[in-house]
Short mmCIF file of C-alpha atoms in Angstrom, two decimals:
data_model
loop_
_atom_site.label_atom_id
_atom_site.label_comp_id
_atom_site.label_asym_id
_atom_site.label_seq_id
_atom_site.Cartn_x
_atom_site.Cartn_y
_atom_site.Cartn_z
CA MET A 91 92.37 71.33 79.71
CA LYS A 92 91.79 74.97 79.04
CA LYS A 93 90.90 75.89 81.74
CA ILE A 94 94.94 74.88 83.72
CA TYR A 95 95.95 76.77 80.98
CA LEU A 96 94.54 79.69 81.59
CA LEU A 97 95.45 79.42 85.55
CA VAL A 98 98.70 78.61 84.72
CA LEU A 99 98.80 81.77 82.84
CA VAL A 100 98.02 83.78 84.83
CA LEU A 101 100.02 82.52 87.59
CA CYS A 102 102.41 83.35 85.83
CA HIS A 103 101.40 86.27 85.05
CA GLN A 104 101.55 86.86 88.61
CA ILE A 105 105.23 86.26 89.81
CA GLY A 106 106.47 87.90 87.27
CA PHE A 107 105.33 91.35 88.98
CA CYS A 108 106.14 90.12 92.64
CA ALA A 109 108.70 91.91 94.52
CA LYS A 110 111.11 89.06 96.75
CA THR A 111 111.04 89.94 100.28
CA GLU A 112 113.28 88.20 103.05
CA ASP A 113 113.03 86.39 105.26
CA PRO A 114 113.36 87.38 109.21
CA ILE A 115 114.94 83.98 110.44
CA SER A 116 117.68 83.77 107.40
CA GLY A 117 118.00 84.34 103.54
CA PHE A 118 116.40 81.39 102.85
CA THR A 119 112.94 81.69 102.03
CA PHE A 120 110.98 78.29 103.82
CA GLN A 121 108.09 77.14 102.03
CA LYS A 122 106.48 74.88 104.66
CA MET A 123 103.62 72.59 103.27
CA LEU A 124 100.93 72.46 105.76
CA ILE A 125 99.20 69.16 104.58
CA GLU A 126 96.90 66.59 106.27
CA SER A 127 97.87 66.70 102.94
CA TYR A 128 97.03 71.74 103.63
CA ASP A 129 96.76 66.85 103.70
CA ASP A 130 93.27 68.00 103.86
CA PHE A 131 90.63 70.03 104.20
CA CYS A 132 88.19 67.74 103.09
CA ASP A 133 84.30 66.92 103.42
CA ALA A 134 85.94 63.75 105.74
CA CYS A 135 87.92 63.32 102.69
CA GLY A 136 88.83 63.50 99.05
CA CYS A 137 87.19 65.79 96.74
CA SER A 138 87.68 69.44 98.16
CA ALA A 139 91.47 68.73 99.39
CA SER A 140 92.38 71.72 98.83
CA GLY A 141 95.53 71.35 102.18
CA GLY A 142 92.81 73.38 104.75
CA SER A 143 92.80 71.10 107.81
CA MET A 144 96.51 71.92 107.86
CA GLY A 145 97.33 75.63 106.97
CA PHE A 146 97.19 77.93 104.03
CA SER A 147 100.78 79.80 103.98
CA SER A 148 103.92 79.17 105.20
CA MET A 149 104.95 79.11 108.69
CA LEU A 150 108.41 81.40 108.01
CA ASN A 151 106.57 84.16 106.10
CA SER A 152 107.39 83.17 102.56
CA ASN A 153 105.62 84.21 99.48
CA PHE A 154 106.24 81.07 96.66
CA VAL A 155 104.57 79.10 94.11
CA GLY A 156 104.67 75.54 93.61
CA ILE A 157 103.69 71.59 93.43
CA ARG A 158 102.58 69.21 95.84
CA TYR A 159 100.88 66.35 95.92
CA PHE A 160 99.24 64.05 98.61
CA TYR A 161 97.84 60.93 99.51
CA GLN A 162 95.10 59.83 101.99
CA SER A 163 94.44 56.28 102.89
CA TYR A 164 90.64 55.73 103.94
CA SER A 165 88.90 52.35 104.26
CA SER A 166 84.37 52.33 104.64
CA GLN A 167 81.99 49.80 105.44
CA ASP A 168 79.97 48.79 101.95
CA GLY A 169 77.00 48.69 103.29
CA ILE A 170 74.26 49.39 105.89
CA PHE A 171 74.99 46.01 107.87
CA ALA A 172 76.73 44.76 110.29
CA ASN A 173 78.46 42.04 108.24
CA SER A 174 78.74 44.75 105.70
CA PRO A 175 82.15 44.39 103.69
CA TRP A 176 85.07 47.43 104.31
CA VAL A 177 87.10 48.52 101.22
CA ASP A 178 89.48 50.79 101.13
CA GLU A 179 89.98 53.45 99.47
CA HIS A 180 92.74 55.71 97.47
CA PHE A 181 92.58 59.71 97.44
CA ASN A 182 95.47 61.59 95.57
CA THR A 183 96.19 64.97 94.70
CA LEU A 184 98.20 66.94 92.86
CA GLN A 185 98.13 71.01 93.43
CA LEU A 186 99.23 73.87 92.02
CA TRP A 187 99.57 76.13 94.74
CA SER A 188 100.85 79.76 95.34
CA LYS A 189 101.17 82.60 98.12
CA ILE A 190 101.25 85.93 96.23
CA PRO A 191 101.48 89.33 97.80
CA VAL A 192 99.46 91.64 96.43
CA THR A 193 100.58 94.57 99.41
CA GLU A 194 102.14 94.70 102.19
CA GLN A 195 99.72 92.82 104.14
CA LEU A 196 98.31 91.21 102.09
CA GLN A 197 98.63 87.96 100.23
CA LEU A 198 96.10 85.95 98.10
CA SER A 199 96.16 81.80 97.66
CA LEU A 200 95.33 80.37 94.48
CA LEU A 201 95.18 75.86 95.13
CA VAL A 202 94.17 74.13 91.93
CA PRO A 203 93.80 70.59 92.67
CA TYR A 204 93.95 67.73 90.01
CA GLN A 205 91.99 64.53 91.77
CA PHE A 206 92.63 60.86 90.49
CA HIS A 207 90.80 58.51 93.37
CA ASN A 208 90.53 54.35 93.63
CA ARG A 209 89.15 52.20 95.38
CA GLU A 210 88.57 48.32 96.59
CA ARG A 211 84.83 47.22 96.09
CA THR A 212 83.58 43.68 96.35
CA THR A 213 81.96 44.00 92.65
CA GLY A 214 85.26 45.80 91.23
CA ASN A 215 87.41 48.58 91.44
CA GLU A 216 85.98 52.04 90.35
CA SER A 217 88.51 54.93 89.71
CA ILE A 218 87.47 58.41 88.78
CA LYS A 219 89.93 61.23 87.86
CA GLY A 220 89.47 65.02 87.39
CA LEU A 221 90.28 68.78 87.65
CA GLY A 222 88.75 69.21 91.58
CA ASP A 223 87.38 72.48 93.06
CA ILE A 224 89.72 75.46 92.80
CA THR A 225 90.47 77.41 95.78
CA LEU A 226 90.83 81.12 95.88
CA MET A 227 91.56 83.34 99.68
CA GLY A 228 93.41 86.13 101.00
CA LEU A 229 95.56 86.76 104.13
CA TYR A 230 96.01 89.80 105.82
CA THR A 231 98.42 90.35 108.34
CA ILE A 232 96.22 92.21 111.58
CA TYR A 233 99.75 92.12 113.90
CA LYS A 234 103.67 92.13 113.35
CA THR A 235 106.77 92.47 115.83
CA HIS A 236 109.30 94.51 114.16
CA LYS A 237 111.93 92.85 113.01
CA ASP A 238 114.40 93.99 115.06
CA SER A 239 112.78 92.16 117.51
CA THR A 240 115.21 90.20 120.24
CA LEU A 241 112.83 88.65 121.89
CA LEU A 242 109.85 87.06 120.90
CA ILE A 243 108.53 87.80 117.24
CA HIS A 244 104.84 87.64 116.35
CA LYS A 245 102.60 87.21 113.63
CA LEU A 246 99.04 87.04 113.47
CA GLN A 247 96.58 86.63 110.35
CA LEU A 248 93.24 87.15 109.15
CA GLY A 249 91.37 85.87 105.74
CA GLY A 250 88.73 84.36 103.60
CA GLY A 251 87.72 82.98 100.25
CA VAL A 252 86.42 80.70 98.51
CA LYS A 253 85.67 77.56 97.07
CA MET A 254 84.59 77.08 93.69
CA PRO A 255 82.30 74.21 92.09
CA THR A 256 84.66 73.54 89.18
CA GLY A 257 85.38 69.87 89.90
CA LYS A 258 82.47 67.53 88.80
CA PHE A 259 79.86 65.67 91.45
CA ASN A 260 78.56 62.64 90.84
CA GLU A 261 75.51 62.63 92.20
CA THR A 262 75.52 57.89 91.67
CA ASN A 263 79.14 57.84 93.80
CA ASN A 264 76.60 59.08 96.74
CA ALA A 265 74.28 55.75 96.66
CA GLY A 266 74.76 53.66 99.41
CA ASN A 267 78.01 54.44 100.14
CA ILE A 268 79.03 55.45 103.84
CA ASN A 269 82.15 57.38 102.23
CA GLN A 270 80.04 60.59 100.36
CA SER A 271 83.15 62.24 99.77
CA PHE A 272 84.55 59.82 96.69
CA GLN A 273 83.55 62.71 94.23
CA VAL A 274 86.59 65.12 92.42
CA GLY A 275 84.62 67.91 93.58
CA THR A 276 81.57 69.08 95.55
CA GLY A 277 79.43 70.50 93.43
CA SER A 278 79.08 73.47 95.79
CA TRP A 279 80.56 76.96 96.20
CA ASP A 280 81.81 77.39 99.72
CA PHE A 281 83.17 80.33 101.98
CA LEU A 282 86.56 79.77 104.40
CA LEU A 283 87.37 81.89 106.88
CA ALA A 284 91.37 81.58 108.53
CA THR A 285 92.84 82.48 111.04
CA GLU A 286 97.20 82.01 111.69
CA TYR A 287 99.56 82.54 114.46
CA ILE A 288 103.43 82.62 114.16
CA LEU A 289 105.33 82.83 117.48
CA LYS A 290 109.09 82.46 116.98
CA LYS A 291 111.88 82.79 120.04
CA GLY A 292 115.45 82.46 117.79
CA LYS A 293 115.40 79.57 115.02
CA LEU A 294 112.59 77.97 116.87
CA GLY A 295 108.70 78.76 116.09
CA LEU A 296 105.10 77.86 116.85
CA HIS A 297 102.77 77.41 113.88
CA THR A 298 99.12 77.46 115.24
CA MET A 299 95.69 77.77 112.83
CA ALA A 300 92.26 77.42 112.71
CA ASN A 301 89.99 77.43 109.64
CA TYR A 302 86.10 76.99 108.87
CA THR A 303 84.60 76.09 105.58
CA VAL A 304 80.79 77.23 105.38
CA LYS A 305 79.25 74.89 102.40
CA THR A 306 76.03 75.64 100.56
CA GLU A 307 73.73 73.50 98.48
CA ASN A 308 75.06 72.19 95.04
CA LYS A 309 72.97 71.62 92.02
CA LYS A 310 71.91 68.05 92.63
CA GLN A 311 70.45 69.51 95.94
CA TYR A 312 72.95 67.93 97.70
CA GLN A 313 74.99 69.69 101.20
CA PHE A 314 77.90 69.24 102.63
CA GLY A 315 78.57 69.22 106.21
CA ASN A 316 80.36 72.64 107.79
CA GLN A 317 83.93 72.07 108.47
CA PHE A 318 86.26 72.94 110.75
CA ASN A 319 90.04 72.54 111.02
CA TYR A 320 92.56 73.17 113.68
CA GLY A 321 96.61 72.51 113.91
CA SER A 322 99.66 73.39 116.14
CA THR A 323 103.15 72.81 114.93
CA LEU A 324 106.66 73.03 116.59
CA PHE A 325 109.19 73.60 113.62
CA TYR A 326 113.17 74.73 114.24
CA LEU A 327 115.49 76.49 111.70
CA PHE A 328 119.32 74.45 111.23
CA ASP A 329 120.92 77.04 108.45
CA THR A 330 124.21 74.83 107.13
CA SER A 331 126.26 76.16 105.12
CA ALA A 332 125.25 73.99 102.34
CA VAL A 333 121.69 73.50 102.97
CA GLN A 334 119.03 74.50 105.54
CA PHE A 335 116.65 71.73 106.73
CA VAL A 336 113.61 72.46 109.17
CA PRO A 337 112.14 69.37 111.45
CA GLN A 338 108.36 70.03 112.57
CA LEU A 339 106.20 67.99 114.91
CA GLY A 340 102.47 69.20 115.63
CA ILE A 341 98.76 67.78 115.98
CA ALA A 342 96.04 68.24 113.81
CA GLY A 343 91.96 67.96 113.51
CA GLU A 344 88.94 67.96 111.53
CA VAL A 345 85.40 68.54 112.84
CA TYR A 346 82.81 67.55 110.15
CA ALA A 347 79.23 68.34 110.46
CA THR A 348 76.15 66.47 109.59
CA ASN A 349 76.30 66.27 105.19
CA LYS A 350 71.96 67.10 103.91
CA GLN A 351 69.93 65.74 100.67
CA TYR A 352 66.68 68.16 99.73
CA GLY A 353 67.20 69.36 103.52
CA LEU A 354 67.36 66.70 105.27
CA ASN A 355 70.27 65.16 107.67
CA LEU A 356 72.05 62.49 106.48
CA PRO A 357 72.78 59.50 108.74
CA ASN A 358 76.89 58.08 109.54
CA THR A 359 78.20 61.46 107.91
CA ALA A 360 79.48 63.72 110.59
CA GLY A 361 82.53 63.16 113.16
CA ASP A 362 85.94 64.19 114.08
CA VAL A 363 89.26 62.97 113.91
CA LEU A 364 93.08 64.29 115.67
CA PHE A 365 96.20 63.25 113.89
CA SER A 366 100.06 63.61 114.29
CA LYS A 367 102.29 65.01 111.97
CA LEU A 368 105.54 64.93 111.56
CA GLY A 369 107.90 66.07 108.86
CA LEU A 370 111.39 67.69 107.40
CA GLU A 371 111.86 70.13 104.82
CA LEU A 372 115.37 70.86 102.75
CA GLY A 373 116.11 73.99 101.10
CA LYS A 374 118.55 75.72 98.81
CA ASP A 375 118.62 78.95 97.12
CA ASN A 376 115.31 79.48 96.26
CA PHE A 377 114.07 75.78 96.16
CA SER A 378 112.82 73.99 98.81
CA LEU A 379 111.61 70.46 99.36
CA GLY A 380 109.23 69.10 101.94
CA ILE A 381 107.73 65.47 103.55
CA ASN A 382 105.36 65.29 106.21
CA ALA A 383 103.29 61.70 106.97
CA MET A 384 100.06 61.97 109.61
CA LEU A 385 99.24 59.61 111.56
CA PRO A 386 95.59 59.41 113.46
CA ILE A 387 95.38 59.54 117.59
CA ASN A 388 91.68 59.86 117.57
CA GLN A 389 88.59 58.92 115.05
CA HIS A 390 85.32 58.95 115.42
CA LEU A 391 83.80 58.96 111.90
CA ALA A 392 80.62 58.24 110.07
CA ASN A 393 79.38 56.62 113.57
CA ASN A 394 82.74 54.51 113.26
CA LYS A 395 82.16 53.30 109.66
CA MET A 396 84.98 55.34 108.03
CA GLU A 397 88.55 54.70 109.42
CA ALA A 398 91.11 57.30 108.39
CA ASN A 399 94.95 56.06 108.13
CA TYR A 400 97.19 57.90 107.06
CA ARG A 401 97.97 60.42 104.74
CA TRP A 402 101.25 61.62 103.65
CA SER A 403 102.93 64.26 101.26
CA ILE A 404 105.74 66.03 98.90
CA ASN A 405 105.79 69.91 98.13
CA LEU A 406 108.47 71.25 95.52
CA ASN A 407 108.63 74.86 95.70
CA TYR A 408 110.12 78.06 94.34
CA SER A 409 110.71 81.56 96.30
CA LEU A 410 109.00 84.43 95.06
#
């Protein structure tokens, strides 16, 4: 708990020195919760849970501090035989997240997740909870159209970061389970590369992102496979005198490489999944409330021994 208190104090200190920025589209600064529910940058699901598959920043170039909750539903075959039973798994993440300006071009993102997961096995219910892996990353604006542009507005960001092994990795959770990610942390230092591109014309916009995570071996000599996330979201701003709201529609994909243990490839650990995304964000003054849902379009996870069912999320942000 002391680690969480320290992180909150540091975040509050940063907020006090942040300069407020204007949204190029409206007086209200929106925060887009880009989740898979961001929700997820999750080794096939669960443990990292930082939201990487949906992006790390706002579609409307805002700076913020907020809190978000995202839920993921999975089913996996509990055993090695064709008639082994299927179990339902529930991944819950409560996350403190922020995007704070350092300079006009550079912004820092901090993600602090708390995980509480459970699954229903034939031998009884299992649950785990605790602080997850904290992610710190920076995004640098490579190109940005001038605000007085009357045609198209472009913005391109590149960046990178690190995911720290602050969450507990329990080796026994991996024994005999198809879903190797029933964890609150990976136990490894992982490194991220990210890019985001925003294209806007008037109140209509398109956000496209991609990020790649290089994962290292943890102290238990277990290594989750590298992961590639990508997505694109179409959005439109409705600005009324009382409230602003932004409906969103898009897709998001995740590709996982094979996990390893003691340097050897583990079967049934690679895969890919493509999601559809639907969301809505409401804003008034400096606050915004976002709701998102994701449904799989196509998937091939763990040699079809694991299925992603659905994801949803909700976030509350405060504009800086």
